[in-house]
Amino acid sequence: MSQQLYAIIAHDNPGAEEARSQYRDGHLDHFRSIADFIAVAGPMFDDGGNSAGSLIIVKAENSVAARSLIKADPFYSQKVWSEIEIKSFKAASGDWSDRI
């Protein structure tokens, strides 16, 4: 089976800033360990500049494989994220090479 893209939208629990800070190093270590599967990833923010969650676009064979990549993340196991949405994704436009 070939890989396709999945958008993972992970919403933060209210007041997750402290937990994000506490588990950030483990989270980043995990992302380095799955770097071959990540197309793009980063934090999301609300209008006030507070952390609101994470957006991760991964390459996986199916949604179960995409979820397994996230289940090993400390942000998942330590309940930084309250809700995880996983949707099949097709990049139709844009250029991710211009990072801000």
mmCIF file of N, CA and C in Angstrom:
data_model
loop_
_atom_site.group_PDB
_atom_site.id
_atom_site.type_symbol
_atom_site.label_atom_id
_atom_site.label_comp_id
_atom_site.label_asym_id
_atom_site.label_seq_id
_atom_site.Cartn_x
_atom_site.Cartn_y
_atom_site.Cartn_z
ATOM 1 N N MET A 1 0.847 -1.177 0.000
ATOM 2 C CA MET A 1 0.000 0.000 0.000
ATOM 3 C C MET A 1 0.892 1.240 0.000
ATOM 4 N N SER A 2 0.516 2.236 -0.762
ATOM 5 C CA SER A 2 1.328 3.456 -0.831
ATOM 6 C C SER A 2 0.921 4.454 0.248
ATOM 7 N N GLN A 3 1.842 5.348 0.515
ATOM 8 C CA GLN A 3 1.566 6.370 1.522
ATOM 9 C C GLN A 3 0.758 7.500 0.908
ATOM 10 N N GLN A 4 -0.022 8.152 1.757
ATOM 11 C CA GLN A 4 -0.733 9.364 1.376
ATOM 12 C C GLN A 4 -0.607 10.340 2.532
ATOM 13 N N LEU A 5 -1.100 11.545 2.341
ATOM 14 C CA LEU A 5 -1.008 12.563 3.377
ATOM 15 C C LEU A 5 -2.235 12.539 4.282
ATOM 16 N N TYR A 6 -1.983 12.794 5.573
ATOM 17 C CA TYR A 6 -3.045 12.941 6.564
ATOM 18 C C TYR A 6 -2.782 14.207 7.363
ATOM 19 N N ALA A 7 -3.830 15.011 7.525
ATOM 20 C CA ALA A 7 -3.753 16.198 8.371
ATOM 21 C C ALA A 7 -4.208 15.793 9.767
ATOM 22 N N ILE A 8 -3.346 16.053 10.731
ATOM 23 C CA ILE A 8 -3.663 15.780 12.127
ATOM 24 C C ILE A 8 -3.808 17.127 12.822
ATOM 25 N N ILE A 9 -4.994 17.377 13.344
ATOM 26 C CA ILE A 9 -5.260 18.609 14.080
ATOM 27 C C ILE A 9 -5.439 18.203 15.535
ATOM 28 N N ALA A 10 -4.492 18.638 16.352
ATOM 29 C CA ALA A 10 -4.493 18.278 17.767
ATOM 30 C C ALA A 10 -4.808 19.536 18.569
ATOM 31 N N HIS A 11 -5.970 19.564 19.191
ATOM 32 C CA HIS A 11 -6.413 20.718 19.976
ATOM 33 C C HIS A 11 -5.856 20.616 21.398
ATOM 34 N N ASP A 12 -5.340 21.732 21.913
ATOM 35 C CA ASP A 12 -4.832 21.756 23.285
ATOM 36 C C ASP A 12 -5.968 21.736 24.294
ATOM 37 N N ASN A 13 -5.723 21.086 25.425
ATOM 38 C CA ASN A 13 -6.603 21.213 26.574
ATOM 39 C C ASN A 13 -6.505 22.640 27.086
ATOM 40 N N PRO A 14 -7.560 23.183 27.671
ATOM 41 C CA PRO A 14 -7.465 24.522 28.269
ATOM 42 C C PRO A 14 -6.342 24.562 29.306
ATOM 43 N N GLY A 15 -5.565 25.622 29.282
ATOM 44 C CA GLY A 15 -4.477 25.798 30.243
ATOM 45 C C GLY A 15 -3.297 24.864 30.026
ATOM 46 N N ALA A 16 -3.092 24.416 28.806
ATOM 47 C CA ALA A 16 -2.046 23.435 28.521
ATOM 48 C C ALA A 16 -0.651 24.041 28.391
ATOM 49 N N GLU A 17 -0.514 25.344 28.518
ATOM 50 C CA GLU A 17 0.793 25.990 28.327
ATOM 51 C C GLU A 17 1.877 25.383 29.230
ATOM 52 N N GLU A 18 1.569 25.179 30.503
ATOM 53 C CA GLU A 18 2.574 24.638 31.428
ATOM 54 C C GLU A 18 2.974 23.215 31.024
ATOM 55 N N ALA A 19 1.989 22.387 30.680
ATOM 56 C CA ALA A 19 2.283 21.019 30.255
ATOM 57 C C ALA A 19 3.057 21.019 28.938
ATOM 58 N N ARG A 20 2.716 21.922 28.026
ATOM 59 C CA ARG A 20 3.458 22.036 26.774
ATOM 60 C C ARG A 20 4.925 22.308 27.055
ATOM 61 N N SER A 21 5.167 23.236 27.955
ATOM 62 C CA SER A 21 6.536 23.589 28.312
ATOM 63 C C SER A 21 7.252 22.402 28.968
ATOM 64 N N GLN A 22 6.566 21.733 29.867
ATOM 65 C CA GLN A 22 7.157 20.610 30.601
ATOM 66 C C GLN A 22 7.535 19.452 29.676
ATOM 67 N N TYR A 23 6.708 19.153 28.676
ATOM 68 C CA TYR A 23 6.916 17.982 27.824
ATOM 69 C C TYR A 23 7.456 18.328 26.432
ATOM 70 N N ARG A 24 7.806 19.601 26.200
ATOM 71 C CA ARG A 24 8.262 20.049 24.874
ATOM 72 C C ARG A 24 9.497 19.288 24.387
ATOM 73 N N ASP A 25 10.503 19.091 25.237
ATOM 74 C CA ASP A 25 11.715 18.395 24.793
ATOM 75 C C ASP A 25 11.404 16.975 24.320
ATOM 76 N N GLY A 26 10.578 16.255 25.067
ATOM 77 C CA GLY A 26 10.186 14.907 24.655
ATOM 78 C C GLY A 26 9.375 14.919 23.377
ATOM 79 N N HIS A 27 8.508 15.915 23.247
ATOM 80 C CA HIS A 27 7.703 16.086 22.034
ATOM 81 C C HIS A 27 8.612 16.307 20.824
ATOM 82 N N LEU A 28 9.578 17.198 20.961
ATOM 83 C CA LEU A 28 10.499 17.477 19.853
ATOM 84 C C LEU A 28 11.386 16.270 19.548
ATOM 85 N N ASP A 29 11.812 15.550 20.574
ATOM 86 C CA ASP A 29 12.578 14.310 20.351
ATOM 87 C C ASP A 29 11.743 13.311 19.559
ATOM 88 N N HIS A 30 10.465 13.187 19.922
ATOM 89 C CA HIS A 30 9.578 12.265 19.202
ATOM 90 C C HIS A 30 9.459 12.681 17.739
ATOM 91 N N PHE A 31 9.276 13.973 17.489
ATOM 92 C CA PHE A 31 9.137 14.425 16.111
ATOM 93 C C PHE A 31 10.422 14.205 15.316
ATOM 94 N N ARG A 32 11.562 14.341 15.954
ATOM 95 C CA ARG A 32 12.819 14.028 15.255
ATOM 96 C C ARG A 32 12.859 12.537 14.893
ATOM 97 N N SER A 33 12.322 11.695 15.753
ATOM 98 C CA SER A 33 12.356 10.249 15.502
ATOM 99 C C SER A 33 11.406 9.827 14.373
ATOM 100 N N ILE A 34 10.394 10.631 14.082
ATOM 101 C CA ILE A 34 9.441 10.300 13.001
ATOM 102 C C ILE A 34 9.560 11.279 11.833
ATOM 103 N N ALA A 35 10.673 11.978 11.741
ATOM 104 C CA ALA A 35 10.855 13.030 10.734
ATOM 105 C C ALA A 35 10.599 12.545 9.309
ATOM 106 N N ASP A 36 10.913 11.298 9.010
ATOM 107 C CA ASP A 36 10.694 10.782 7.657
ATOM 108 C C ASP A 36 9.219 10.719 7.275
ATOM 109 N N PHE A 37 8.344 10.752 8.273
ATOM 110 C CA PHE A 37 6.898 10.670 8.024
ATOM 111 C C PHE A 37 6.212 12.033 8.047
ATOM 112 N N ILE A 38 6.926 13.083 8.426
ATOM 113 C CA ILE A 38 6.312 14.401 8.568
ATOM 114 C C ILE A 38 6.526 15.232 7.308
ATOM 115 N N ALA A 39 5.423 15.752 6.758
ATOM 116 C CA ALA A 39 5.501 16.678 5.620
ATOM 117 C C ALA A 39 5.668 18.102 6.137
ATOM 118 N N VAL A 40 4.908 18.458 7.151
ATOM 119 C CA VAL A 40 4.993 19.779 7.795
ATOM 120 C C VAL A 40 4.323 19.662 9.160
ATOM 121 N N ALA A 41 4.835 20.405 10.126
ATOM 122 C CA ALA A 41 4.243 20.355 11.466
ATOM 123 C C ALA A 41 4.576 21.637 12.210
ATOM 124 N N GLY A 42 3.691 22.010 13.119
ATOM 125 C CA GLY A 42 3.964 23.176 13.941
ATOM 126 C C GLY A 42 2.808 23.493 14.858
ATOM 127 N N PRO A 43 3.053 24.404 15.797
ATOM 128 C CA PRO A 43 2.003 24.789 16.749
ATOM 129 C C PRO A 43 0.981 25.711 16.100
ATOM 130 N N MET A 44 -0.220 25.709 16.669
ATOM 131 C CA MET A 44 -1.276 26.645 16.271
ATOM 132 C C MET A 44 -1.516 27.576 17.450
ATOM 133 N N PHE A 45 -1.989 28.800 17.154
ATOM 134 C CA PHE A 45 -2.210 29.810 18.180
ATOM 135 C C PHE A 45 -3.587 30.433 18.020
ATOM 136 N N ASP A 46 -4.155 30.887 19.136
ATOM 137 C CA ASP A 46 -5.416 31.616 19.067
ATOM 138 C C ASP A 46 -5.126 33.078 18.743
ATOM 139 N N ASP A 47 -6.155 33.893 18.651
ATOM 140 C CA ASP A 47 -5.992 35.299 18.287
ATOM 141 C C ASP A 47 -5.167 36.084 19.305
ATOM 142 N N GLY A 48 -5.084 35.606 20.527
ATOM 143 C CA GLY A 48 -4.303 36.272 21.565
ATOM 144 C C GLY A 48 -2.857 35.813 21.618
ATOM 145 N N GLY A 49 -2.473 34.906 20.713
ATOM 146 C CA GLY A 49 -1.101 34.417 20.689
ATOM 147 C C GLY A 49 -0.842 33.255 21.633
ATOM 148 N N ASN A 50 -1.894 32.726 22.231
ATOM 149 C CA ASN A 50 -1.755 31.584 23.128
ATOM 150 C C ASN A 50 -1.798 30.287 22.331
ATOM 151 N N SER A 51 -1.091 29.287 22.800
ATOM 152 C CA SER A 51 -1.078 27.990 22.137
ATOM 153 C C SER A 51 -2.492 27.420 22.067
ATOM 154 N N ALA A 52 -2.856 26.912 20.886
ATOM 155 C CA ALA A 52 -4.191 26.349 20.703
ATOM 156 C C ALA A 52 -4.138 24.886 20.260
ATOM 157 N N GLY A 53 -2.938 24.404 19.923
ATOM 158 C CA GLY A 53 -2.823 23.029 19.464
ATOM 159 C C GLY A 53 -1.689 22.872 18.482
ATOM 160 N N SER A 54 -1.771 21.813 17.701
ATOM 161 C CA SER A 54 -0.733 21.508 16.725
ATOM 162 C C SER A 54 -1.379 21.057 15.422
ATOM 163 N N LEU A 55 -0.706 21.375 14.320
ATOM 164 C CA LEU A 55 -1.095 20.877 13.008
ATOM 165 C C LEU A 55 0.070 20.065 12.483
ATOM 166 N N ILE A 56 -0.190 18.820 12.159
ATOM 167 C CA ILE A 56 0.848 17.934 11.656
ATOM 168 C C ILE A 56 0.321 17.275 10.386
ATOM 169 N N ILE A 57 1.064 17.404 9.303
ATOM 170 C CA ILE A 57 0.728 16.704 8.063
ATOM 171 C C ILE A 57 1.728 15.555 7.960
ATOM 172 N N VAL A 58 1.216 14.323 7.989
ATOM 173 C CA VAL A 58 2.093 13.156 7.947
ATOM 174 C C VAL A 58 1.849 12.329 6.695
ATOM 175 N N LYS A 59 2.868 11.550 6.350
ATOM 176 C CA LYS A 59 2.781 10.574 5.267
ATOM 177 C C LYS A 59 2.580 9.212 5.928
ATOM 178 N N ALA A 60 1.474 8.552 5.601
ATOM 179 C CA ALA A 60 1.161 7.257 6.207
ATOM 180 C C ALA A 60 0.333 6.424 5.240
ATOM 181 N N GLU A 61 0.272 5.125 5.516
ATOM 182 C CA GLU A 61 -0.498 4.222 4.664
ATOM 183 C C GLU A 61 -1.998 4.357 4.875
ATOM 184 N N ASN A 62 -2.391 4.719 6.116
ATOM 185 C CA ASN A 62 -3.807 4.867 6.424
ATOM 186 C C ASN A 62 -3.944 5.692 7.702
ATOM 187 N N SER A 63 -5.172 5.990 8.081
ATOM 188 C CA SER A 63 -5.394 6.832 9.256
ATOM 189 C C SER A 63 -4.963 6.147 10.548
ATOM 190 N N VAL A 64 -5.020 4.824 10.592
ATOM 191 C CA VAL A 64 -4.572 4.089 11.778
ATOM 192 C C VAL A 64 -3.062 4.277 11.951
ATOM 193 N N ALA A 65 -2.310 4.190 10.863
ATOM 194 C CA ALA A 65 -0.857 4.398 10.921
ATOM 195 C C ALA A 65 -0.545 5.844 11.295
ATOM 196 N N ALA A 66 -1.318 6.787 10.781
ATOM 197 C CA ALA A 66 -1.122 8.203 11.129
ATOM 198 C C ALA A 66 -1.354 8.412 12.621
ATOM 199 N N ARG A 67 -2.404 7.824 13.159
ATOM 200 C CA ARG A 67 -2.691 7.959 14.596
ATOM 201 C C ARG A 67 -1.586 7.318 15.433
ATOM 202 N N SER A 68 -1.033 6.220 14.989
ATOM 203 C CA SER A 68 0.015 5.560 15.773
ATOM 204 C C SER A 68 1.257 6.437 15.884
ATOM 205 N N LEU A 69 1.529 7.257 14.868
ATOM 206 C CA LEU A 69 2.657 8.185 14.944
ATOM 207 C C LEU A 69 2.458 9.199 16.071
ATOM 208 N N ILE A 70 1.226 9.620 16.277
ATOM 209 C CA ILE A 70 0.922 10.636 17.288
ATOM 210 C C ILE A 70 0.764 10.023 18.679
ATOM 211 N N LYS A 71 0.280 8.798 18.765
ATOM 212 C CA LYS A 71 0.057 8.175 20.068
ATOM 213 C C LYS A 71 1.350 7.985 20.859
ATOM 214 N N ALA A 72 2.492 7.983 20.192
ATOM 215 C CA ALA A 72 3.778 7.834 20.884
ATOM 216 C C ALA A 72 4.339 9.174 21.360
ATOM 217 N N ASP A 73 3.645 10.260 21.091
ATOM 218 C CA ASP A 73 4.104 11.602 21.460
ATOM 219 C C ASP A 73 3.752 11.906 22.923
ATOM 220 N N PRO A 74 4.684 12.499 23.689
ATOM 221 C CA PRO A 74 4.364 12.879 25.075
ATOM 222 C C PRO A 74 3.177 13.835 25.184
ATOM 223 N N PHE A 75 2.970 14.678 24.187
ATOM 224 C CA PHE A 75 1.812 15.576 24.239
ATOM 225 C C PHE A 75 0.512 14.765 24.231
ATOM 226 N N TYR A 76 0.524 13.605 23.590
ATOM 227 C CA TYR A 76 -0.642 12.725 23.575
ATOM 228 C C TYR A 76 -0.787 12.025 24.926
ATOM 229 N N SER A 77 0.277 11.367 25.372
ATOM 230 C CA SER A 77 0.193 10.579 26.602
ATOM 231 C C SER A 77 0.020 11.430 27.856
ATOM 232 N N GLN A 78 0.509 12.666 27.830
ATOM 233 C CA GLN A 78 0.408 13.542 28.995
ATOM 234 C C GLN A 78 -0.794 14.489 28.910
ATOM 235 N N LYS A 79 -1.666 14.235 27.953
ATOM 236 C CA LYS A 79 -2.945 14.957 27.831
ATOM 237 C C LYS A 79 -2.783 16.456 27.575
ATOM 238 N N VAL A 80 -1.701 16.841 26.868
ATOM 239 C CA VAL A 80 -1.594 18.234 26.415
ATOM 240 C C VAL A 80 -2.708 18.481 25.403
ATOM 241 N N TRP A 81 -2.926 17.494 24.538
ATOM 242 C CA TRP A 81 -3.966 17.606 23.526
ATOM 243 C C TRP A 81 -5.278 17.027 24.041
ATOM 244 N N SER A 82 -6.370 17.734 23.805
ATOM 245 C CA SER A 82 -7.681 17.278 24.259
ATOM 246 C C SER A 82 -8.408 16.456 23.205
ATOM 247 N N GLU A 83 -8.175 16.776 21.964
ATOM 248 C CA GLU A 83 -8.895 16.139 20.865
ATOM 249 C C GLU A 83 -7.952 16.030 19.679
ATOM 250 N N ILE A 84 -7.993 14.896 18.999
ATOM 251 C CA ILE A 84 -7.169 14.665 17.823
ATOM 252 C C ILE A 84 -8.100 14.375 16.645
ATOM 253 N N GLU A 85 -7.988 15.175 15.594
ATOM 254 C CA GLU A 85 -8.720 14.923 14.354
ATOM 255 C C GLU A 85 -7.721 14.459 13.308
ATOM 256 N N ILE A 86 -8.065 13.433 12.566
ATOM 257 C CA ILE A 86 -7.200 12.947 11.485
ATOM 258 C C ILE A 86 -8.047 12.835 10.233
ATOM 259 N N LYS A 87 -7.611 13.545 9.204
ATOM 260 C CA LYS A 87 -8.340 13.559 7.930
ATOM 261 C C LYS A 87 -7.368 13.316 6.787
ATOM 262 N N SER A 88 -7.794 12.549 5.805
ATOM 263 C CA SER A 88 -7.010 12.396 4.593
ATOM 264 C C SER A 88 -6.832 13.779 3.968
ATOM 265 N N PHE A 89 -5.663 14.056 3.441
ATOM 266 C CA PHE A 89 -5.331 15.404 2.959
ATOM 267 C C PHE A 89 -4.665 15.306 1.595
ATOM 268 N N LYS A 90 -5.043 16.205 0.699
ATOM 269 C CA LYS A 90 -4.403 16.284 -0.612
ATOM 270 C C LYS A 90 -3.870 17.694 -0.796
ATOM 271 N N ALA A 91 -2.561 17.826 -0.909
ATOM 272 C CA ALA A 91 -1.946 19.136 -1.147
ATOM 273 C C ALA A 91 -2.250 19.538 -2.579
ATOM 274 N N ALA A 92 -3.063 20.565 -2.755
ATOM 275 C CA ALA A 92 -3.504 20.985 -4.081
ATOM 276 C C ALA A 92 -2.853 22.281 -4.534
ATOM 277 N N SER A 93 -2.306 23.047 -3.588
ATOM 278 C CA SER A 93 -1.741 24.338 -3.936
ATOM 279 C C SER A 93 -0.792 24.768 -2.840
ATOM 280 N N GLY A 94 0.112 25.673 -3.170
ATOM 281 C CA GLY A 94 0.981 26.248 -2.149
ATOM 282 C C GLY A 94 2.405 25.729 -2.230
ATOM 283 N N ASP A 95 3.243 26.322 -1.404
ATOM 284 C CA ASP A 95 4.648 25.954 -1.368
ATOM 285 C C ASP A 95 5.125 25.984 0.070
ATOM 286 N N TRP A 96 5.449 24.838 0.630
ATOM 287 C CA TRP A 96 5.898 24.759 2.007
ATOM 288 C C TRP A 96 7.368 25.065 2.163
ATOM 289 N N SER A 97 8.072 25.302 1.055
ATOM 290 C CA SER A 97 9.502 25.521 1.151
ATOM 291 C C SER A 97 9.836 26.911 1.686
ATOM 292 N N ASP A 98 8.926 27.858 1.620
ATOM 293 C CA ASP A 98 9.149 29.207 2.131
ATOM 294 C C ASP A 98 8.682 29.268 3.565
ATOM 295 N N ARG A 99 9.564 28.937 4.485
ATOM 296 C CA ARG A 99 9.196 28.913 5.904
ATOM 297 C C ARG A 99 9.370 30.290 6.516
ATOM 298 N N ILE A 100 8.414 30.670 7.314
ATOM 299 C CA ILE A 100 8.452 31.990 7.972
ATOM 300 C C ILE A 100 9.089 31.828 9.339
#
